[in-house]
């Protein structure tokens, strides 16, 4: 019987993952990178490196490498996005490690500001509890031994590594704080994610409901108060992908995604 | 000129007022007229050339689906003003043309409207076509429309009381249900089909009227019934020739999709989004279609300028300036009216005319009148007011609110100068320049789509622009300092660290020192230091000091002394001075930069500045300005972050792209940051060339070198420490020494190829036997330092020895000049210490004291080593001994070199190696001698077995071929004799050798080896002969066996007699074959006995088979004979002869025995038959004499007696015949069967005779037996065979003698008793 893995390895870090991805892209040795096999494993899980055998970059992997050649800062944002969006409720028992990532981000987002050092233990316990009670996993977890889900601080640190690389920062000196800005590219990808998660249609105006706004803010780890401004800055940057919808009338603000964005669309 | 067609346009309404559903109940005729009027002038459009996207294609598709009973459900969507209702009317008209009853668009305020509109329209259409069905339509309508309880009760056949109870129990609701509506549609569709139509289409419009109030109130969800209707209709797919086409704004569609995405899913495939059709090219397309449709194509171009249609397209695409297509239609009406009113002198309608019409409110659909406001505001400014050219120019610009009026447009209307003046004087307050540099356009600033934005970023940008002056010193200062920031895009933080950064101020230039490397030179030159100086054209170098290994100077030039045109021709340049290790960049900061910015930044800047003025210096200055602004307290955090994270970086990227353009990097054929990387790489290479061999091969290089030093320290051999002698081991063993794994050792070694060499280039695989290991060789810097030591003038005494020394600082200085980093030098010195080459004492690097080695003594040892190695190799010729020879030569050559140029450490190492190799060589010599002794011992020769001479000396039994065979055998016998003689000589020689070996030395090793080799050859030869003899003995034995086998076979065949005739021939053929083989190839034949043995064995088997067959035949025959006796002759089995056992060795004998037994048995049988016949004769005689029978008392007795006599005679004849036939019948089973048949027949005849006798005799015997007779018979029985007459008389004493004799006589006559007489 398959088991569910919720542990996010703390030895897999953004720099190491990027180092390995860069090495694969440029066909150089990566064995000196600490636990390179685990970094490759994460790249595979993120869909950036192809299945089995000799590691090769997927189309997304190549695109991310391309972006990194110009904008390494964006790579960290996009890697965060890939982690956040990898787990999907339509296939809940797959990629469960990323559920931990998503849920911990949500937990931190809800807290707005947190002293991670002081709270991490409690968060680990709370996360364990949350995951154990999530309906997506109850069937499988009930068949596993008691205590099958046990998150430690290191699992959460495994998530924090990626958050610590975001710019503007959300994690600094063991303090988490949601930010007041995010790159348009992350918001663009988040809009694609929201469109998929809320079953909205591409090409049709989607109202920016409270639910959608919240998802966008959670993915981007931004304050809801700045979302409108972020969208305003996004529209002129990617006019071929996203347009502002009407904001008049009774239904509030709308947005119109012309196609689901992919890494290929970023920083062309 | 035909202007009549234009009237249709003039009469065309922009808006089709959608009618209420209730209007359809009484006013369908009017609605029909109104809609028809509109639809007559409707021109269906499509998106470009994509027909499938058009209204016509949509209508056809929808109608087809209705006819195919697919119950299609769909929608038409767009924003207000896009002609959704018109498109709906077009579908309506097409549906009617296709013989469908189509209910045209009506406002849907509530669900009941669907009933009202449909019923009203169907009744109207039927009234015109099949009036007698109108009543039916009304009936259906009333059935569903009437929600009164009594009506419902009637409809469902319940009483009013029951209906009321249902209502109070909430089992009944009075609102119409979606199911009712669909049932209503079904019945209405059925009705129109009865009337001869092919189906029904319903087109509800303005769904927002239905959705909005309900959603807003939140009381009920209006989407649920709508969803249910759609779902119900889905279920009618394939059954109902009915279509349901909704008209809905895009916003409502978004709301529906958001709340009930599945509802939109159910409409998929029948959707028309008019926004895709009404693009910027829509007015031009529509005008062309109007001209064609209304027949004025030939004057179409005279009526309106092409540019006006483009202008109209730009205005219509702006929802803040127009109402989309409605505004277009409105403008077309205006154009048409103007032409009709012109009285024949038509002037093409220009963009200026269009704006004038907006200003004079001739165009009604103008949204928020923004266009008028903006234009009037511009016209009212003092700069414009009263200047007709400028006023015209303003009107022209107002007509192009999206792309602006290009210079072509300006020129077309003769307003180029006016526009130039406007740009010069009114920018950016009144006008702004937009578009790219190559196709600039001017637009009214107030019409800029972004103009409305008064966000804080726009304010900051305006503030900057207001104060920006290219010539001002502070702009250059900002530019220089921004360029310092821009350097981080070249010296990327992931590759370079900033050791120092000084911004420009009044006293000094902007300067920075970067430490790191670029991918370009990372492998050869890691961790380089680059000094960068950035200067404006308004300053000179304040400090000529160079802090790095190379220097870059960037001069930002404005070239203010040149005209703008000349200035823009200067693309910048770069020059390198490899002798001074510097590169000078002259960069033109006046180059335009707008196009190189990202779109969002372009969007922001366009709002506040003429894009033509956006130069690199402005961008750099803006960057500095924004950086400062982002520090202000009153700037919001998001904006601060946006400036810091995005905009400022994008500004620098744009500036970098322009400044470091391909012209600047022409020397390298690159652009951007790569130019700087290439320049730095060139300068560093020029500085250090090949003398620098880096140790910094990767991040953990220090850890690796620590492992290396640790290994060196553990080595005890001086030669190994110098890399002269191999450190042996497998890959795993070596890797372990270096604290790494076999898997990563190759990477480890490849990072330090100078320090670590694998013997033979790579480690052997496990299957390869060769030894391997590594050499810990010296780095080139070690050699350099050793040379420095050798040439050092400073001498010190250490452990009573004189050693040379240099200052450590000088070593560091010298190595640094070669390009080495202090850390690298430190590690090299540690390595040298670990090699026992040097030691650092009190700031001095001095040679390590070592034991002195005499060159002459060593030379003598080397000579001896070489000699012995040669001797050993000559004697044993092995790979290892060859290695000794090579080493001997190498050592001799090294000694020669040392005599020319002595290096003490090398001498010490050589001495160590020679001593070690001398010991090793002696080991090999000893091993060689031992091995020779072992070889000699192994040459002992064993005697041949004694029985070999016996075997080879024994004659083989005579046969057809044994003569040849015996000849071969004899030859081998002679060979055996020769072998014995030679073996004896060999043993003597071997014994001598073993004795001599006790005193063997290296000098005689080669000679002894020769002797051993010779003996070995003889040993090999004798052993080879032993094997030949061994085989000969085996073959001889085999032939003895074969010959015996053949003899036995022949005997066996002969025993089988005739049956084995073929086998005999075959065995003889074998003999002949063997004989022939010996005649032709005696030797081969001699070795092939087994080949014949097999054939002989086959024949033996065949013979055995024959024998077994004969036995089975004999047994079977014997059994058949026995059976004939039992079954035919009635012989008891126990009375038969004992079974005769078959003997294969005597087959004839057993048959003879059997026939004898049969004859005997048959004779016994004949005797018994003869006895029976005789008894019969006696009985017959008795009968003839029997009283009571012979006297004629028994009737017919005589006849019977005659018959019996005849039969007895017959039996006598038969007997005679049978007896005579016996002899000839016995040996043939069939004849014998006939014989036994005859016997059987005779026996039956005898039985008949006996029966006849008994028949005659028994009645007489058994009748009238007297008491005396009974007593006499009883007494006879008691006497038990002792039938003495006297005794019988005694027992019968109670009767008289006469009575007794009479009794005897009577009983004898009656054959109750038999009287036998016997002489005493």
PDB file of C-alpha atoms in Angstrom, chain B residues 43 45-46 48 277-292 296 300-301 304-314 316 328-329 332 335:
ATOM      1  CA  UNK B  43     -24.413  43.410 -41.500  1.00  0.00           C
ATOM      2  CA  UNK B  45     -19.410  40.388 -39.278  1.00  0.00           C
ATOM      3  CA  UNK B  46     -16.645  37.983 -38.538  1.00  0.00           C
ATOM      4  CA  UNK B  48     -10.864  39.096 -39.928  1.00  0.00           C
ATOM      5  CA  UNK B 277     -15.376  40.310 -33.830  1.00  0.00           C
ATOM      6  CA  UNK B 278     -15.508  43.980 -33.012  1.00  0.00           C
ATOM      7  CA  UNK B 279     -11.826  44.736 -33.034  1.00  0.00           C
ATOM      8  CA  UNK B 280      -9.993  47.801 -34.187  1.00  0.00           C
ATOM      9  CA  UNK B 281     -10.516  46.915 -37.823  1.00  0.00           C
ATOM     10  CA  UNK B 282     -14.279  46.576 -37.394  1.00  0.00           C
ATOM     11  CA  UNK B 283     -15.305  50.040 -38.710  1.00  0.00           C
ATOM     12  CA  UNK B 284     -13.321  49.588 -41.912  1.00  0.00           C
ATOM     13  CA  UNK B 285     -14.786  46.106 -42.449  1.00  0.00           C
ATOM     14  CA  UNK B 286     -18.324  47.257 -41.702  1.00  0.00           C
ATOM     15  CA  UNK B 287     -18.010  50.274 -43.957  1.00  0.00           C
ATOM     16  CA  UNK B 288     -16.891  48.017 -46.783  1.00  0.00           C
ATOM     17  CA  UNK B 289     -19.831  45.661 -46.208  1.00  0.00           C
ATOM     18  CA  UNK B 290     -22.298  48.587 -46.002  1.00  0.00           C
ATOM     19  CA  UNK B 291     -21.000  49.897 -49.300  1.00  0.00           C
ATOM     20  CA  UNK B 292     -21.490  46.539 -50.897  1.00  0.00           C
ATOM     21  CA  UNK B 296     -22.437  52.635 -52.984  1.00  0.00           C
ATOM     22  CA  UNK B 300     -17.329  54.658 -50.774  1.00  0.00           C
ATOM     23  CA  UNK B 301     -13.808  56.092 -50.693  1.00  0.00           C
ATOM     24  CA  UNK B 304     -14.824  58.909 -45.810  1.00  0.00           C
ATOM     25  CA  UNK B 305     -11.039  58.833 -45.385  1.00  0.00           C
ATOM     26  CA  UNK B 306      -9.435  55.520 -44.622  1.00  0.00           C
ATOM     27  CA  UNK B 307      -7.732  57.246 -41.706  1.00  0.00           C
ATOM     28  CA  UNK B 308     -11.119  58.216 -40.320  1.00  0.00           C
ATOM     29  CA  UNK B 309     -12.167  54.605 -40.210  1.00  0.00           C
ATOM     30  CA  UNK B 310      -8.941  53.823 -38.323  1.00  0.00           C
ATOM     31  CA  UNK B 311      -9.626  56.726 -36.001  1.00  0.00           C
ATOM     32  CA  UNK B 312     -13.139  55.447 -35.456  1.00  0.00           C
ATOM     33  CA  UNK B 313     -11.646  52.026 -34.691  1.00  0.00           C
ATOM     34  CA  UNK B 314      -9.356  53.530 -32.041  1.00  0.00           C
ATOM     35  CA  UNK B 316     -14.592  52.546 -30.558  1.00  0.00           C
ATOM     36  CA  UNK B 328     -19.449  53.405 -35.095  1.00  0.00           C
ATOM     37  CA  UNK B 329     -22.964  53.094 -36.481  1.00  0.00           C
ATOM     38  CA  UNK B 332     -21.654  56.094 -40.167  1.00  0.00           C
ATOM     39  CA  UNK B 335     -21.217  60.314 -42.681  1.00  0.00           C
TER      40      UNK B 335
END
